[in-house]
PDB file of C-alpha atoms in Angstrom:
ATOM      1  CA  MET A1445       8.201  30.932 -58.515  1.00  0.00           C
ATOM      2  CA  THR A1446       8.513  27.836 -60.269  1.00  0.00           C
ATOM      3  CA  SER A1447       7.721  24.494 -58.807  1.00  0.00           C
ATOM      4  CA  TRP A1448      11.744  23.738 -58.100  1.00  0.00           C
ATOM      5  CA  LEU A1449      12.418  26.660 -56.065  1.00  0.00           C
ATOM      6  CA  ARG A1450       9.178  26.140 -54.005  1.00  0.00           C
ATOM      7  CA  TRP A1451      10.130  22.744 -53.191  1.00  0.00           C
ATOM      8  CA  THR A1452      13.715  24.086 -52.260  1.00  0.00           C
ATOM      9  CA  ALA A1453      11.985  27.183 -50.078  1.00  0.00           C
ATOM     10  CA  LEU A1454       9.936  24.712 -47.724  1.00  0.00           C
ATOM     11  CA  PRO A1455      13.217  23.050 -46.286  1.00  0.00           C
ATOM     12  CA  VAL A1456      15.009  26.423 -45.811  1.00  0.00           C
ATOM     13  CA  LEU A1457      11.560  27.814 -44.193  1.00  0.00           C
ATOM     14  CA  ALA A1458      11.656  24.766 -41.463  1.00  0.00           C
ATOM     15  CA  VAL A1459      14.944  25.479 -40.543  1.00  0.00           C
ATOM     16  CA  ALA A1460      14.285  28.788 -39.891  1.00  0.00           C
ATOM     17  CA  LEU A1461      10.951  27.863 -37.890  1.00  0.00           C
ATOM     18  CA  VAL A1462      13.041  25.416 -35.677  1.00  0.00           C
ATOM     19  CA  ALA A1463      15.774  27.790 -35.418  1.00  0.00           C
ATOM     20  CA  GLY A1464      13.552  30.669 -34.216  1.00  0.00           C
ATOM     21  CA  VAL A1465      11.757  28.115 -31.534  1.00  0.00           C
ATOM     22  CA  LEU A1466      15.171  27.094 -30.292  1.00  0.00           C
ATOM     23  CA  ALA A1467      16.235  30.524 -29.620  1.00  0.00           C
ATOM     24  CA  VAL A1468      13.004  31.271 -27.814  1.00  0.00           C
ATOM     25  CA  GLN A1469      13.688  28.581 -25.461  1.00  0.00           C
ATOM     26  CA  VAL A1470      17.247  29.256 -25.309  1.00  0.00           C
ATOM     27  CA  GLY A1471      16.710  32.618 -24.304  1.00  0.00           C
ATOM     28  CA  HIS A1472      14.326  31.792 -21.748  1.00  0.00           C
ATOM     29  CA  GLY A1473      16.801  29.561 -20.156  1.00  0.00           C
ATOM     30  CA  GLY A1474      16.120  26.217 -21.958  1.00  0.00           C
ATOM     31  CA  GLY A1475      19.600  25.818 -22.859  1.00  0.00           C
ATOM     32  CA  SER A1476      20.369  24.639 -19.279  1.00  0.00           C
ATOM     33  CA  PHE A1477      18.534  21.326 -18.965  1.00  0.00           C
ATOM     34  CA  GLU A1478      18.817  19.400 -16.022  1.00  0.00           C
ATOM     35  CA  PRO A1479      16.578  16.236 -14.974  1.00  0.00           C
ATOM     36  CA  LEU A1480      14.354  16.371 -12.503  1.00  0.00           C
ATOM     37  CA  HIS A1481      15.448  14.712  -9.134  1.00  0.00           C
ATOM     38  CA  PRO A1482      13.099  12.730  -6.776  1.00  0.00           C
ATOM     39  CA  ALA A1483      12.083  14.677  -3.569  1.00  0.00           C
ATOM     40  CA  ASP A1484      13.691  13.914  -0.470  1.00  0.00           C
ATOM     41  CA  PRO A1485      11.345  12.569   1.419  1.00  0.00           C
ATOM     42  CA  CYS A1486      13.068  13.481   4.645  1.00  0.00           C
ATOM     43  CA  VAL A1487      12.309  16.991   3.995  1.00  0.00           C
ATOM     44  CA  GLU A1488       9.319  18.051   5.486  1.00  0.00           C
ATOM     45  CA  ARG A1489       6.714  19.293   2.594  1.00  0.00           C
ATOM     46  CA  GLU A1490       3.449  21.114   3.104  1.00  0.00           C
ATOM     47  CA  VAL A1491       0.444  18.880   2.220  1.00  0.00           C
ATOM     48  CA  THR A1492      -2.694  20.032   2.151  1.00  0.00           C
ATOM     49  CA  SER A1493      -6.264  18.625   0.714  1.00  0.00           C
ATOM     50  CA  ARG A1494      -9.246  19.828  -1.330  1.00  0.00           C
ATOM     51  CA  ALA A1495     -11.270  17.043   0.534  1.00  0.00           C
ATOM     52  CA  GLU A1496     -13.245  17.686   3.662  1.00  0.00           C
ATOM     53  CA  GLY A1497     -13.834  16.112   6.982  1.00  0.00           C
ATOM     54  CA  ILE A1498     -12.501  12.297   7.344  1.00  0.00           C
ATOM     55  CA  ASP A1499     -11.355  12.457   3.758  1.00  0.00           C
ATOM     56  CA  ALA A1500      -9.151  15.420   4.292  1.00  0.00           C
ATOM     57  CA  LEU A1501      -7.531  14.153   7.493  1.00  0.00           C
ATOM     58  CA  THR A1502      -6.631  11.082   6.029  1.00  0.00           C
ATOM     59  CA  GLU A1503      -5.123  11.888   2.693  1.00  0.00           C
ATOM     60  CA  ARG A1504      -2.805  14.411   4.296  1.00  0.00           C
ATOM     61  CA  LEU A1505      -1.987  11.547   6.857  1.00  0.00           C
ATOM     62  CA  VAL A1506      -1.265   9.148   3.963  1.00  0.00           C
ATOM     63  CA  LEU A1507       0.996  11.321   1.985  1.00  0.00           C
ATOM     64  CA  LEU A1508       2.927  12.189   5.213  1.00  0.00           C
ATOM     65  CA  GLY A1509       3.114   8.455   6.218  1.00  0.00           C
ATOM     66  CA  ILE A1510       4.501   7.691   2.775  1.00  0.00           C
ATOM     67  CA  ASP A1511       7.261  10.154   2.862  1.00  0.00           C
ATOM     68  CA  GLY A1512       7.824   8.799   6.358  1.00  0.00           C
ATOM     69  CA  ALA A1513       8.136   4.973   5.305  1.00  0.00           C
ATOM     70  CA  ALA A1514      10.532   5.847   1.758  1.00  0.00           C
ATOM     71  CA  CYS A1515      12.284   7.998   4.305  1.00  0.00           C
ATOM     72  CA  ARG A1516      12.745   5.112   7.095  1.00  0.00           C
ATOM     73  CA  LEU A1517      13.616   2.656   4.009  1.00  0.00           C
ATOM     74  CA  HIS A1518      16.512   5.872   3.013  1.00  0.00           C
ATOM     75  CA  ILE A1519      14.827   5.641  -0.675  1.00  0.00           C
ATOM     76  CA  ASN A1520      12.879   8.028  -2.338  1.00  0.00           C
ATOM     77  CA  ARG A1521       9.038   7.861  -2.585  1.00  0.00           C
ATOM     78  CA  GLU A1522       9.224   6.777  -6.281  1.00  0.00           C
ATOM     79  CA  ALA A1523      11.673   3.765  -5.800  1.00  0.00           C
ATOM     80  CA  LEU A1524       9.090   2.482  -2.744  1.00  0.00           C
ATOM     81  CA  THR A1525       6.272   2.347  -4.937  1.00  0.00           C
ATOM     82  CA  LEU A1526       8.348   0.670  -7.598  1.00  0.00           C
ATOM     83  CA  GLU A1527       9.567  -1.783  -5.211  1.00  0.00           C
ATOM     84  CA  LEU A1528       5.960  -2.663  -3.843  1.00  0.00           C
ATOM     85  CA  ALA A1529       4.468  -2.565  -7.562  1.00  0.00           C
ATOM     86  CA  GLN A1530       7.235  -5.409  -8.569  1.00  0.00           C
ATOM     87  CA  SER A1531       6.060  -7.787  -5.701  1.00  0.00           C
ATOM     88  CA  ASP A1532       3.075  -9.039  -4.122  1.00  0.00           C
ATOM     89  CA  ASP A1533       4.621 -10.164  -1.185  1.00  0.00           C
ATOM     90  CA  PRO A1534       5.868  -6.861   0.967  1.00  0.00           C
ATOM     91  CA  THR A1535       8.637  -7.441   3.292  1.00  0.00           C
ATOM     92  CA  ASP A1536       8.686  -6.716   6.603  1.00  0.00           C
ATOM     93  CA  ALA A1537      10.555  -4.015   6.508  1.00  0.00           C
ATOM     94  CA  GLN A1538       8.492  -2.354   4.101  1.00  0.00           C
ATOM     95  CA  VAL A1539       5.022  -2.807   6.189  1.00  0.00           C
ATOM     96  CA  ASP A1540       6.889  -1.460   9.388  1.00  0.00           C
ATOM     97  CA  ALA A1541       7.959   1.343   7.777  1.00  0.00           C
ATOM     98  CA  LEU A1542       4.575   2.391   6.386  1.00  0.00           C
ATOM     99  CA  ARG A1543       3.151   1.802   9.719  1.00  0.00           C
ATOM    100  CA  GLY A1544       6.145   3.949  11.318  1.00  0.00           C
ATOM    101  CA  GLY A1545       5.396   6.458   8.808  1.00  0.00           C
ATOM    102  CA  LEU A1546       1.683   6.738   9.500  1.00  0.00           C
ATOM    103  CA  HIS A1547       2.241   7.102  13.232  1.00  0.00           C
ATOM    104  CA  ASP A1548       5.172   9.889  12.493  1.00  0.00           C
ATOM    105  CA  ALA A1549       2.565  11.976  10.360  1.00  0.00           C
ATOM    106  CA  VAL A1550      -0.282  11.580  13.293  1.00  0.00           C
ATOM    107  CA  HIS A1551       2.535  12.752  15.857  1.00  0.00           C
ATOM    108  CA  ARG A1552       3.524  15.273  13.132  1.00  0.00           C
ATOM    109  CA  MET A1553       0.141  17.031  12.840  1.00  0.00           C
ATOM    110  CA  LYS A1554      -0.576  16.808  16.354  1.00  0.00           C
ATOM    111  CA  ALA A1555       2.556  18.978  16.924  1.00  0.00           C
ATOM    112  CA  ASP A1556       1.974  21.588  14.203  1.00  0.00           C
ATOM    113  CA  GLY A1557      -1.656  22.064  15.451  1.00  0.00           C
ATOM    114  CA  THR A1558      -3.334  20.811  12.400  1.00  0.00           C
ATOM    115  CA  LEU A1559      -5.468  17.529  13.905  1.00  0.00           C
ATOM    116  CA  PRO A1560      -8.534  18.667  14.144  1.00  0.00           C
ATOM    117  CA  PRO A1561     -11.027  17.742  17.126  1.00  0.00           C
ATOM    118  CA  ILE A1562     -12.542  14.458  16.965  1.00  0.00           C
ATOM    119  CA  SER A1563     -15.953  15.993  17.263  1.00  0.00           C
ATOM    120  CA  SER A1564     -15.652  17.408  14.241  1.00  0.00           C
ATOM    121  CA  PHE A1565     -16.008  13.800  12.470  1.00  0.00           C
ATOM    122  CA  VAL A1566     -18.958  12.743  14.681  1.00  0.00           C
ATOM    123  CA  ASP A1567     -21.796  13.344  12.004  1.00  0.00           C
ATOM    124  CA  GLU A1568     -19.994  11.961   9.342  1.00  0.00           C
ATOM    125  CA  ALA A1569     -18.593   9.042  10.699  1.00  0.00           C
ATOM    126  CA  LEU A1570     -22.289   8.349  12.240  1.00  0.00           C
ATOM    127  CA  ASP A1571     -23.977   8.684   8.612  1.00  0.00           C
ATOM    128  CA  ASN A1572     -23.473   5.339   7.603  1.00  0.00           C
ATOM    129  CA  ALA A1573     -23.195   3.649  10.654  1.00  0.00           C
ATOM    130  CA  ASP A1574     -24.911   0.376  11.420  1.00  0.00           C
ATOM    131  CA  LEU A1575     -26.614   2.048  14.327  1.00  0.00           C
ATOM    132  CA  ASN A1576     -30.453   2.330  15.552  1.00  0.00           C
ATOM    133  CA  GLY A1577     -31.658   5.746  15.413  1.00  0.00           C
ATOM    134  CA  PHE A1578     -32.100   6.172  18.714  1.00  0.00           C
ATOM    135  CA  LEU A1579     -28.521   5.547  19.462  1.00  0.00           C
ATOM    136  CA  LYS A1580     -27.330   7.701  16.627  1.00  0.00           C
ATOM    137  CA  ALA A1581     -29.466  10.604  18.168  1.00  0.00           C
ATOM    138  CA  ALA A1582     -28.252   9.902  21.440  1.00  0.00           C
ATOM    139  CA  ILE A1583     -24.433  10.201  20.396  1.00  0.00           C
ATOM    140  CA  ARG A1584     -25.064  13.463  18.838  1.00  0.00           C
ATOM    141  CA  ALA A1585     -26.741  14.788  21.423  1.00  0.00           C
ATOM    142  CA  LEU A1586     -23.570  14.565  23.358  1.00  0.00           C
ATOM    143  CA  PRO A1587     -21.699  17.846  23.826  1.00  0.00           C
ATOM    144  CA  ASP A1588     -18.392  18.550  21.785  1.00  0.00           C
ATOM    145  CA  SER A1589     -16.382  19.103  24.788  1.00  0.00           C
ATOM    146  CA  VAL A1590     -17.395  15.898  26.265  1.00  0.00           C
ATOM    147  CA  ILE A1591     -16.325  13.907  23.333  1.00  0.00           C
ATOM    148  CA  ASP A1592     -13.269  15.817  23.087  1.00  0.00           C
ATOM    149  CA  ALA A1593     -12.719  15.117  26.435  1.00  0.00           C
ATOM    150  CA  ALA A1594     -12.832  11.542  26.023  1.00  0.00           C
ATOM    151  CA  LEU A1595     -11.563  10.975  22.744  1.00  0.00           C
ATOM    152  CA  LYS A1596      -8.515  12.668  21.150  1.00  0.00           C
ATOM    153  CA  THR A1597      -8.044  12.591  17.171  1.00  0.00           C
ATOM    154  CA  ASP A1598      -4.049  11.292  17.494  1.00  0.00           C
ATOM    155  CA  ASP A1599      -5.228   8.717  19.973  1.00  0.00           C
ATOM    156  CA  VAL A1600      -8.149   7.294  17.709  1.00  0.00           C
ATOM    157  CA  LEU A1601      -5.679   7.520  14.467  1.00  0.00           C
ATOM    158  CA  ASP A1602      -2.853   5.629  16.191  1.00  0.00           C
ATOM    159  CA  ARG A1603      -5.082   2.908  17.107  1.00  0.00           C
ATOM    160  CA  THR A1604      -6.668   2.996  13.939  1.00  0.00           C
ATOM    161  CA  ILE A1605      -3.077   2.584  12.391  1.00  0.00           C
ATOM    162  CA  ASP A1606      -1.780  -0.350  14.420  1.00  0.00           C
ATOM    163  CA  ASP A1607      -4.914  -2.455  13.683  1.00  0.00           C
ATOM    164  CA  LEU A1608      -4.842  -2.157   9.567  1.00  0.00           C
ATOM    165  CA  ASP A1609      -3.743  -4.817   7.462  1.00  0.00           C
ATOM    166  CA  LEU A1610      -1.052  -2.955   5.721  1.00  0.00           C
ATOM    167  CA  ARG A1611       0.564  -5.975   4.314  1.00  0.00           C
ATOM    168  CA  GLU A1612      -2.699  -6.887   2.628  1.00  0.00           C
ATOM    169  CA  LEU A1613      -2.607  -3.113   1.579  1.00  0.00           C
ATOM    170  CA  LEU A1614       0.926  -2.930   0.374  1.00  0.00           C
ATOM    171  CA  ALA A1615       0.461  -6.745  -1.511  1.00  0.00           C
ATOM    172  CA  ASN A1616      -2.087  -4.544  -4.514  1.00  0.00           C
ATOM    173  CA  VAL A1617       0.036  -1.476  -5.321  1.00  0.00           C
ATOM    174  CA  ASP A1618       0.521  -0.764  -8.807  1.00  0.00           C
ATOM    175  CA  ASP A1619       1.502   2.601  -8.881  1.00  0.00           C
ATOM    176  CA  GLN A1620       1.803   5.674  -6.699  1.00  0.00           C
ATOM    177  CA  ASP A1621      -1.586   6.840  -7.199  1.00  0.00           C
ATOM    178  CA  ASP A1622      -3.046   3.269  -6.502  1.00  0.00           C
ATOM    179  CA  LEU A1623      -0.826   3.227  -3.234  1.00  0.00           C
ATOM    180  CA  ASN A1624      -2.396   6.328  -1.708  1.00  0.00           C
ATOM    181  CA  ARG A1625      -5.971   5.359  -2.950  1.00  0.00           C
ATOM    182  CA  GLN A1626      -5.950   2.036  -1.207  1.00  0.00           C
ATOM    183  CA  VAL A1627      -4.359   3.387   2.064  1.00  0.00           C
ATOM    184  CA  GLU A1628      -6.452   6.592   2.281  1.00  0.00           C
ATOM    185  CA  ALA A1629      -9.553   4.438   1.698  1.00  0.00           C
ATOM    186  CA  ALA A1630      -8.693   1.724   4.179  1.00  0.00           C
ATOM    187  CA  VAL A1631      -7.522   4.488   6.703  1.00  0.00           C
ATOM    188  CA  THR A1632     -10.872   6.220   6.079  1.00  0.00           C
ATOM    189  CA  GLN A1633     -13.065   3.237   6.514  1.00  0.00           C
ATOM    190  CA  ALA A1634     -11.002   2.618   9.652  1.00  0.00           C
ATOM    191  CA  VAL A1635     -11.307   5.893  11.557  1.00  0.00           C
ATOM    192  CA  LYS A1636     -14.660   6.002  10.896  1.00  0.00           C
ATOM    193  CA  ASP A1637     -15.636   2.259  12.335  1.00  0.00           C
ATOM    194  CA  SER A1638     -13.366   2.947  15.066  1.00  0.00           C
ATOM    195  CA  LEU A1639     -14.945   6.179  16.248  1.00  0.00           C
ATOM    196  CA  VAL A1640     -18.147   4.639  16.121  1.00  0.00           C
ATOM    197  CA  ASP A1641     -17.207   2.204  17.932  1.00  0.00           C
ATOM    198  CA  ARG A1642     -15.435   4.291  20.775  1.00  0.00           C
ATOM    199  CA  LEU A1643     -18.652   6.761  20.394  1.00  0.00           C
ATOM    200  CA  ARG A1644     -20.870   4.040  21.696  1.00  0.00           C
ATOM    201  CA  ASN A1645     -19.161   3.125  24.390  1.00  0.00           C
ATOM    202  CA  LEU A1646     -19.501   6.576  26.022  1.00  0.00           C
ATOM    203  CA  LEU A1647     -23.441   6.134  26.317  1.00  0.00           C
TER     204      LEU A1647
END
């Protein structure tokens, strides 16, 4: 084959390969492209976590809470995150929506039976608590039934949410992962602190 024929054949071969790929794509439904629409935050979705303990609880709480906040504001999650990222001063409506969304998430988990008993978090909360060893041992000696009768998971979460400085948290959001991470970290620590404080009062 001459040099001229080789150079002529290359574009033809390229066109044939592209046409073959397009044919396969169209054959598998690739010809009916539809842009993805943001999920409706008002539609309940299943939220699971790979984490364990308090981290798993707060991860689910925050994901559902952000959905609830977006729903209250009549926008999607992506739009809410974008609004927060574009301002260092969240509005009262945004702060109230997130607090309300987090409370809604607590009530939803209580209603569907996915809130673990508070006794299942005692050891984790005490591990890094600023308490002397004797007090920790005394709390750990309390029967689960006594702890669960005195402290309810939804009550601990609701009080924790009320005490969170959400305005400060929302002022430092850059993207969706950032929003999730910051709120989760704050809620996790606040739950541990609240639980330890209330457990100490049982003695």
